[in-house]
XYZ file of C-alpha atoms in Angstrom:
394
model
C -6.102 -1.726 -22.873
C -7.293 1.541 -23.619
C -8.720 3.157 -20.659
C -10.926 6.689 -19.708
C -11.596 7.656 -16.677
C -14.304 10.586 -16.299
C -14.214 13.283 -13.653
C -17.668 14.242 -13.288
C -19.904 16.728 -10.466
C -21.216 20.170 -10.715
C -19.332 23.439 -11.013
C -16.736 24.396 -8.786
C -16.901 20.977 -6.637
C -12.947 20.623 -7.281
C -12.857 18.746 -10.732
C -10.425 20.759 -12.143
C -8.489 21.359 -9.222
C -8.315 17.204 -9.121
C -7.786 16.837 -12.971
C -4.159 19.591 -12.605
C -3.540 17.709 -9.754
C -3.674 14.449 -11.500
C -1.923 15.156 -14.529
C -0.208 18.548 -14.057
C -1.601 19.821 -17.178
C -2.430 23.589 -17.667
C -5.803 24.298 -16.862
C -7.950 27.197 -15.407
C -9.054 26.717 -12.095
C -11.258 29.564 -10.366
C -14.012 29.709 -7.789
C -17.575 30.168 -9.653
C -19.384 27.913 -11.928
C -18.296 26.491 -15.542
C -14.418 27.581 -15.209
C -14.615 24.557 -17.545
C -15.941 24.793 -20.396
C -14.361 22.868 -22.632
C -13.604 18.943 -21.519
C -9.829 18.688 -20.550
C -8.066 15.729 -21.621
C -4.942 14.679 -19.943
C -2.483 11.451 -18.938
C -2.258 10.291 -15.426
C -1.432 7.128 -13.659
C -2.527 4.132 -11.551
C 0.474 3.115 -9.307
C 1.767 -0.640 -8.671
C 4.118 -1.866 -7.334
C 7.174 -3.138 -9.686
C 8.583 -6.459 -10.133
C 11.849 -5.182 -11.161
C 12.755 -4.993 -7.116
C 12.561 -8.904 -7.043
C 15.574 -8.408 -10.124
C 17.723 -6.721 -7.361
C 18.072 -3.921 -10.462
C 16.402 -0.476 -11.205
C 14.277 -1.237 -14.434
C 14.291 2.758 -15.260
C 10.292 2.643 -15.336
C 9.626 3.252 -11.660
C 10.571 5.514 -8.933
C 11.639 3.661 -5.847
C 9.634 0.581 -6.570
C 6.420 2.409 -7.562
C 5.505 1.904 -11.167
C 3.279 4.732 -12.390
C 1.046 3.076 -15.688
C -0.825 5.334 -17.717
C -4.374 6.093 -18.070
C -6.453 8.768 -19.933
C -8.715 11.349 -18.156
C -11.291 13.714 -18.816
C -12.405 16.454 -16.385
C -16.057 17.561 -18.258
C -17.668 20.679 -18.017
C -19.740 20.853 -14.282
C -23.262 19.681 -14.628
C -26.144 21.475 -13.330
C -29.668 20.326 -12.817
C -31.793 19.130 -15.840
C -28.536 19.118 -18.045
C -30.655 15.814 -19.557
C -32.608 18.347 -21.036
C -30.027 20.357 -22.270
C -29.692 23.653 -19.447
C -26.184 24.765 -18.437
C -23.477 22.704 -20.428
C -25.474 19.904 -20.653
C -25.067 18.184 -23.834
C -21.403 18.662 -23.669
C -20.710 17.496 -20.848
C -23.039 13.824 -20.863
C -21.882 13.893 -25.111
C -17.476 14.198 -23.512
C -18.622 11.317 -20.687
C -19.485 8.570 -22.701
C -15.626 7.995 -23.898
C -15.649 7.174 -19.804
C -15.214 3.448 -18.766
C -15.991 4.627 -15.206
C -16.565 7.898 -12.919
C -15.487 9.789 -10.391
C -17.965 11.676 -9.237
C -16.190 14.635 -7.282
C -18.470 16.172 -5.181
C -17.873 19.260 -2.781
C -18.114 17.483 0.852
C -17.672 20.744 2.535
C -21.427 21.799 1.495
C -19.810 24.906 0.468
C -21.252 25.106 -2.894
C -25.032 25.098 -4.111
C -26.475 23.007 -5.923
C -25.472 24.578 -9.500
C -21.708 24.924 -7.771
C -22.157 28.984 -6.263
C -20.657 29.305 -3.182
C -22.486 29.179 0.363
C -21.486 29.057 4.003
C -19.536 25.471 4.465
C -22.306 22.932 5.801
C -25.085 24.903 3.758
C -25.745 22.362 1.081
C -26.141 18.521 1.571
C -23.820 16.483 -0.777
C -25.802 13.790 -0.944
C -27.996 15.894 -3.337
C -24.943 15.816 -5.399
C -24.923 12.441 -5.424
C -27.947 11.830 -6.390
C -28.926 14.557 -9.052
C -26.249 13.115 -10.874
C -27.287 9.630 -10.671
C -30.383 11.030 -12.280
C -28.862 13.450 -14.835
C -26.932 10.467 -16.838
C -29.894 7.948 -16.468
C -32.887 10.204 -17.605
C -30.100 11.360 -20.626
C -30.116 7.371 -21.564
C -33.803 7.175 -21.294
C -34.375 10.328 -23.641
C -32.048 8.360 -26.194
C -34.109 5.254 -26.098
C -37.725 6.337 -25.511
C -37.147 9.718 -28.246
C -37.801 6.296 -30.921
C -38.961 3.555 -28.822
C -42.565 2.873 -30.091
C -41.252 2.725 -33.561
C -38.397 0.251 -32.382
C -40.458 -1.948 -30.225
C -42.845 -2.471 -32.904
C -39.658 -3.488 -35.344
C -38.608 -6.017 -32.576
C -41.519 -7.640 -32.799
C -42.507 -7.485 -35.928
C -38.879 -8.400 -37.391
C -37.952 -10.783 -34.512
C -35.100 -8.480 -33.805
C -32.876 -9.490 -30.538
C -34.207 -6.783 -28.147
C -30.289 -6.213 -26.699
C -28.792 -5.360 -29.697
C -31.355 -2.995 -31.005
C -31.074 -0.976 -28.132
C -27.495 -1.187 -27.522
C -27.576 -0.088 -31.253
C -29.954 2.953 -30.382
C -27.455 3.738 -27.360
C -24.352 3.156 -28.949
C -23.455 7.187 -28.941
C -23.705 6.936 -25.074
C -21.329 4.273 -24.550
C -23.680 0.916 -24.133
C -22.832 -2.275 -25.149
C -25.115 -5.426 -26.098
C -23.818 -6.616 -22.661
C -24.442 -3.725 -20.440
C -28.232 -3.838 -22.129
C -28.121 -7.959 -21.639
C -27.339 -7.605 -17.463
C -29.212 -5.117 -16.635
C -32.433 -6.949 -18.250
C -31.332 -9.684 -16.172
C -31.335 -7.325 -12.926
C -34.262 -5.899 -13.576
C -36.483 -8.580 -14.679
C -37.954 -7.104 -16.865
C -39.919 -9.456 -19.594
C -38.329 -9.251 -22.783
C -41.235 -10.304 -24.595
C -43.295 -7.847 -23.237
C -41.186 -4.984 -24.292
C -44.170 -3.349 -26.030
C -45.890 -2.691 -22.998
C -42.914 -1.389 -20.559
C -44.464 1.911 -18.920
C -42.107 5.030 -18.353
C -41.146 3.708 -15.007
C -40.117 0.547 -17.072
C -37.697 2.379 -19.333
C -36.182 4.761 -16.501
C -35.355 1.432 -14.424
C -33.694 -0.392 -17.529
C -32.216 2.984 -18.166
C -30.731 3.443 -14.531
C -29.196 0.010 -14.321
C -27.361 0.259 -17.455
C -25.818 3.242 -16.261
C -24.525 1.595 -13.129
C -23.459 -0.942 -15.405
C -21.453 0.993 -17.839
C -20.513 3.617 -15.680
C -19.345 2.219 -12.724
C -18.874 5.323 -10.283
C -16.815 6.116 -7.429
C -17.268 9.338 -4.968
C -14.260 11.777 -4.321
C -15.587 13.926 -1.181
C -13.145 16.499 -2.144
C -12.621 19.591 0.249
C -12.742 16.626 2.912
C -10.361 18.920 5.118
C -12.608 21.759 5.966
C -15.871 19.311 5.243
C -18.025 19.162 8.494
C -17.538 15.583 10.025
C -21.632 14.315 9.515
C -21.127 14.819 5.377
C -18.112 12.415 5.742
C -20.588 10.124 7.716
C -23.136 10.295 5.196
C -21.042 9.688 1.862
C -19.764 6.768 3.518
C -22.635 5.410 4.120
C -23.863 5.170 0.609
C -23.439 2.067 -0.951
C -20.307 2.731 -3.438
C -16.720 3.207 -2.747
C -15.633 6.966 -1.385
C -13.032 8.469 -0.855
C -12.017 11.835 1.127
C -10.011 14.430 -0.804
C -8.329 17.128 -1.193
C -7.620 18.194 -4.248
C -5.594 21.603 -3.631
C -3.642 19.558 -1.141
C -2.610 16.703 -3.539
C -1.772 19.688 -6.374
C 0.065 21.809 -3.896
C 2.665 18.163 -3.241
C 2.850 17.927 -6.824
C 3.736 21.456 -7.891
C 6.563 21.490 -4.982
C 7.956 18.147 -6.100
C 8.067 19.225 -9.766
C 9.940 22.562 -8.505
C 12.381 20.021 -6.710
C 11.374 21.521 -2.687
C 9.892 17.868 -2.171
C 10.838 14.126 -2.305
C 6.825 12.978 -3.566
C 5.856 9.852 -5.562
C 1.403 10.465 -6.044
C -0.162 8.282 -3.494
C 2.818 8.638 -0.896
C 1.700 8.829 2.516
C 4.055 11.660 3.519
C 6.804 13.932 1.920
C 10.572 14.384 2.326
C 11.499 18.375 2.104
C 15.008 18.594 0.186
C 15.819 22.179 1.244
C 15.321 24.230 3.946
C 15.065 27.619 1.590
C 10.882 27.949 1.842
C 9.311 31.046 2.047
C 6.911 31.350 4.924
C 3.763 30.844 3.136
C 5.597 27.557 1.945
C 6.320 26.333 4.838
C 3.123 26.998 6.351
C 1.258 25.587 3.200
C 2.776 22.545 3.749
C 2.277 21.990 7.441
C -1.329 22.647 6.666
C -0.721 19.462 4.606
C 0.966 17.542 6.783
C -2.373 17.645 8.632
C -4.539 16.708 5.938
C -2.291 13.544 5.407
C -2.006 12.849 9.381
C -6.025 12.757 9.137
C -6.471 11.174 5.811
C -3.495 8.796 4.892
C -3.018 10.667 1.868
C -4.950 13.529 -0.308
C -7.042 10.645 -1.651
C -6.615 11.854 -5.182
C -4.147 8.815 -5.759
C -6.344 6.323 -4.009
C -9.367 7.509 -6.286
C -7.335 6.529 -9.269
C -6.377 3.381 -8.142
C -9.744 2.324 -6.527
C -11.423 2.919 -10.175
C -9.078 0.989 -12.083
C -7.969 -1.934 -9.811
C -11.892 -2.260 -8.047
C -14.379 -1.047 -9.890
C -13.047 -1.581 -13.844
C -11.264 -4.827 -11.653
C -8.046 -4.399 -14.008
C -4.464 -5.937 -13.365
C -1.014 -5.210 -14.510
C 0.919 -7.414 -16.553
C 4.190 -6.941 -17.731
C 5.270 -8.447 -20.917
C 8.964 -9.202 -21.964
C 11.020 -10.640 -24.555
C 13.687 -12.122 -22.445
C 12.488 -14.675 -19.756
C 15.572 -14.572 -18.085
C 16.479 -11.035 -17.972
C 12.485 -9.863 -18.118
C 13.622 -7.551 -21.096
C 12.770 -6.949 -24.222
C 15.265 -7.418 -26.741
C 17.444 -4.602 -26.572
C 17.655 -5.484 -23.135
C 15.333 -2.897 -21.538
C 14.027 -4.254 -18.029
C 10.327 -4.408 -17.826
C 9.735 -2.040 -20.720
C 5.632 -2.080 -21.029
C 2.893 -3.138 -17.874
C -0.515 -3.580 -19.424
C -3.882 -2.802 -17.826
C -5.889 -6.071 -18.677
C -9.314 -7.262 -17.108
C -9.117 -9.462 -14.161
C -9.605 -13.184 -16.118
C -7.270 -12.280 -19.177
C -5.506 -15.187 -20.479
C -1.979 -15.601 -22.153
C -3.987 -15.749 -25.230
C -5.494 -11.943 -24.756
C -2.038 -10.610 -23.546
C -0.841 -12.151 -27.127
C -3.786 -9.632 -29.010
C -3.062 -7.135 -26.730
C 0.404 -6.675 -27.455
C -0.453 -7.102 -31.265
C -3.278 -8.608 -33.482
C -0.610 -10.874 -35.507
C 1.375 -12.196 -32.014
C -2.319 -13.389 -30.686
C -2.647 -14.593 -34.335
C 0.409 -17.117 -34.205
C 0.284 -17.624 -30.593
C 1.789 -20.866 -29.310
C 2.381 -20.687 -25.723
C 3.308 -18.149 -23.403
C 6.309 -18.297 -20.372
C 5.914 -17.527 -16.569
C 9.325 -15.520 -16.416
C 8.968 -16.251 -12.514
C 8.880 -19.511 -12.541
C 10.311 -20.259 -16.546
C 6.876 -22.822 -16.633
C 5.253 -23.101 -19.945
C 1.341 -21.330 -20.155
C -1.290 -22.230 -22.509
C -3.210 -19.784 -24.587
C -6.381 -20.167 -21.232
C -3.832 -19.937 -18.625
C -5.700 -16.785 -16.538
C -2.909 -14.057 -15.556
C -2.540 -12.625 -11.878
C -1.914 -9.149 -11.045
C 2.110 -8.589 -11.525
C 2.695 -11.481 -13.670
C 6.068 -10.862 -15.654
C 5.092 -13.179 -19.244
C 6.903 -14.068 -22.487
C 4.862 -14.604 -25.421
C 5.395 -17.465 -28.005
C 4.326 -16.670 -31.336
C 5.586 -17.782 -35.253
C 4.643 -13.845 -35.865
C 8.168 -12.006 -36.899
């Protein structure tokens, strides 16, 4: 499936730091407010683990086992305060997040930035604000869409006996909201559908809210986490959404030595393997400094953010189609040659559209390449399932 993720948070939090360090793509990174200005769009990866090891043979897709699938990503330009109503980059930035299927919200844990993202002493500002202007920012952009022509509409609904989801799913559409996301969060709410005449401001702003945890499912990067004083770690983690401590610089400093071939690293590795012993001093020191962050941490986090989105909060799997049951090839006899991000309940019969409108056309059954067994069109895949499709379609 095609797949965004958004990296979102106010100037100078790290999001660009995080987006180089996720994609190694060319971007300007400096320390005051709106280096971005223009949304970056790059390629990076969710990591699984391949099947090809169970083959006892290198498929050529992975590196040591790990199979790096590709996503999209977009770092937006940092939001300030009232960007709903337009100040700072606002516009841009909430127009370039709703191509997002989920955020991460990176957000400076240090306290080292203000709340527009100028620097302060570290522990001066209280990420949680952060957290929660944010929260606001996208909902009270929804509920400017909707209420800028809601009288008018409501009156249509009810005059016309229009279904009240898909008129405003229709008059949301441009941020990303589908009949469904408009459908639960009704539900969640409770708020009386026939009654929709009457909803008060507060009304709107809760409708508004939910469909934006709905749609945009969001997960926290406390990025500087290494110089971040231990009670703002405390209190991200005790909000009630996944987080994850970062460090962005860290993660991009691994990268850029493995790509200039001083260091054995895979993204998401929990240490690295140095492959010469020419390193300058401030090399060598630079990457002690990481060794630390990773003997506190685990990792940078930057890898685990990616992950966590896609595999928890979108709740995605891998599949891995092939041609060849036997080999798990396609027909020129490449091993594994495509894994597919597919939502957690996908049958044989989505994989079969997936891989191409005419295949889930003429599906007729599809083959466990573990096990040889024959699936039906509702057979529900499981994360790492290797699967032949049966079709008439040449």
């Amino acid at each position: 499936m095609s797949m965004t993720i958004g990296l979102a948070g106010k100037p100078n939090a790290g999001k660009s730091t995080f987006f180089k360090a996720a994609t190694l793509a060319d971007v300007e990174i400096a320390n005051y407010p709106f280096t971005t200005i223009n949304a970056n769009h790059g390629v990076t990866y969710v990591r699984a683990e391949c099947p090809c090891k169970e083959k006892g043979k290198t498929c050529g897709k992975c590196v040591d086992g790990v199979r790096l699938v590709p996503i999209d990503i977009i770092d937006v330009a940092g939001l300030v305060p009232d960007a709903c109503k337009g100040r700072g980059l606002g516009n841009t930035f909430l127009d370039e997040l709703r191509q997002a299927q989920a955020i991460i919200h990176v957000v400076d844990a240090s306290g080292g930035t203000d709340c527009e993202g100028n620097p302060v002493d570290i522990g001066d500002h209280d990420p949680l604000e952060d957290v929660a202007f944010l929260n606001r920012e996208i909902t009270m952009w929804l509920y400017g869409i909707l209420e800028r022509n809601w009288v008018k509409l409501s009156r249509k609904i009810q005059a016309e006996g229009l279904k009240l989801e898909a008129v405003i799913s229709e008059q949301l559409a441009g941020a990303g909201i589908k009949e469904s996301h408009v459908n639960a969060a009704l539900m969640d709410t409770g708020l009386a559908r026939t009654d929709h005449v009457k909803w008060t401001e507060e009304d709107m702003i809760r409708l508004c809210d939910t469909m934006r945890e709905i749609s945009k499912p969001l997960l926290i990067a406390a990025n500087k986490a290494d110089v971040a004083p231990r009670e703002n770690l405390d209190k991200l983690r005790e909000l009630d959404r996944i987080m994850v401590p970062t460090s962005a610089a860290a993660e991009l400093a691994l990268r850029s030595a493995a790509k200039s071939g001083l260091i054995r690293y895979t993204p998401g590795d929990r240490d690295f393997e140095l492959l010469t012993e020419d390193l300058t001093k401030a090399q060598k020191k630079g990457l002690e400094a990481i060794h630390k962050v990773i003997d506190q941490f685990g990792t940078t986090g930057i890898q685990e953010c990616i992950n966590r989105t896609v595999f928890e909060l979108l709740d995605l799997i891998v599949v891995y189609p092939v041609e060849d049951e036997g080999k798990w090839s396609d027909k020129l006899g490449n091993v594994l040659p495509d894994a597919y991000l597919m939502k957690r309940g996908s049958t044989c019969h989505d994989l079969a559209y997936q891989i191409h409108t005419e295949i889930g056309d003429r599906f007729l059954y599809a083959v466990d390449a573990r096990t040889r067994l024959r699936l039906g069109e509702k057979h529900e895949l499981k994360n790492g399932d290797v699967i032949k499709i049966v079709s008439t379609a040449k």
